[in-house]
Amino acid sequence: MSTFTDLLTYCNQNNTTLVAVSKTKPMEAITELYNEGQRIFGENRVPELVEKYNALPKDIKWHMIGHLQTNKVKNIAPFVQLIHSGDRISLLKEVNKAAKKNDRIIDILLQLKIAKEETKSGWDKNELYAMLTDGILDQYENLNIRGVMGMATFTDNQTQIEEEFAALKTAFDKMKLETFPTKKDFDVISMGMSGDYKIAIQEGSTMIRVGSLLFGAR
Ligand SMILES: *Cc1c(COP(=O)(O)O)cnc(C)c1O
């Protein structure tokens, strides 16, 4: 059995969606996994995402997982299936605008800063709750908020990773209860990468983003 098949089986057993993170990898590597049945791929740079979208089969569901500049939103708005990195109001506003232009509703996750590392971006959870209470999202009719995304600290400390993922799950549960109580498709907790996906799933992940384990080191 291939790594891919093993990982997919593991995901299916745990009701978790697998995003194959293909950033920096060539078209052939994507095609290989596509031929094994994978349809969801994640990229973190807009030009590379657009190039791959244009070249590869149109039934691939492309996820934008990396930091997204507002001036590049228009390039992916016609086709992107899920944006994981909704980390600030100016971006949500821009995605809404571009979605409207393309006559689409775009699915997006709110990225929370759960790691202690300074390098990881995302909402501070209190600022996020304040924004949600504000009702500011109500004006973004072409956005569909599907859930949350977070990245744990890059560390060997398993307990710390557990705590960070647990904090994301807690934030999701609070938002589900207080902000989206009747929204059936507020159902995505995107957490877990090659090094920590098992912990993430144990802590309630519904979507993992795995690159190097599938495609080899970058
Ligand atoms: C690169 C990347 C991943 C995948 O990382 P691996 O360790 O290669 O599995 C997941 N999420 C984000 C946001 C990334 O940028």
Short mmCIF file of C-alpha atoms in Angstrom, two decimals, residues 1-9 33 36 214:
data_model
loop_
_atom_site.label_atom_id
_atom_site.label_comp_id
_atom_site.label_asym_id
_atom_site.label_seq_id
_atom_site.Cartn_x
_atom_site.Cartn_y
_atom_site.Cartn_z
CA MET A 1 0.00 0.00 0.00
CA SER A 2 1.17 3.52 -0.77
CA THR A 3 1.53 6.29 1.79
CA PHE A 4 -1.39 7.96 0.07
CA THR A 5 -3.69 4.94 0.39
CA ASP A 6 -2.74 4.46 4.04
CA LEU A 7 -3.33 8.12 4.83
CA LEU A 8 -6.63 8.20 2.96
CA THR A 9 -7.83 5.11 4.84
CA LEU A 33 -2.10 11.39 -6.91
CA GLU A 36 -4.99 7.42 -7.48
CA LEU A 214 2.72 12.57 0.50
#
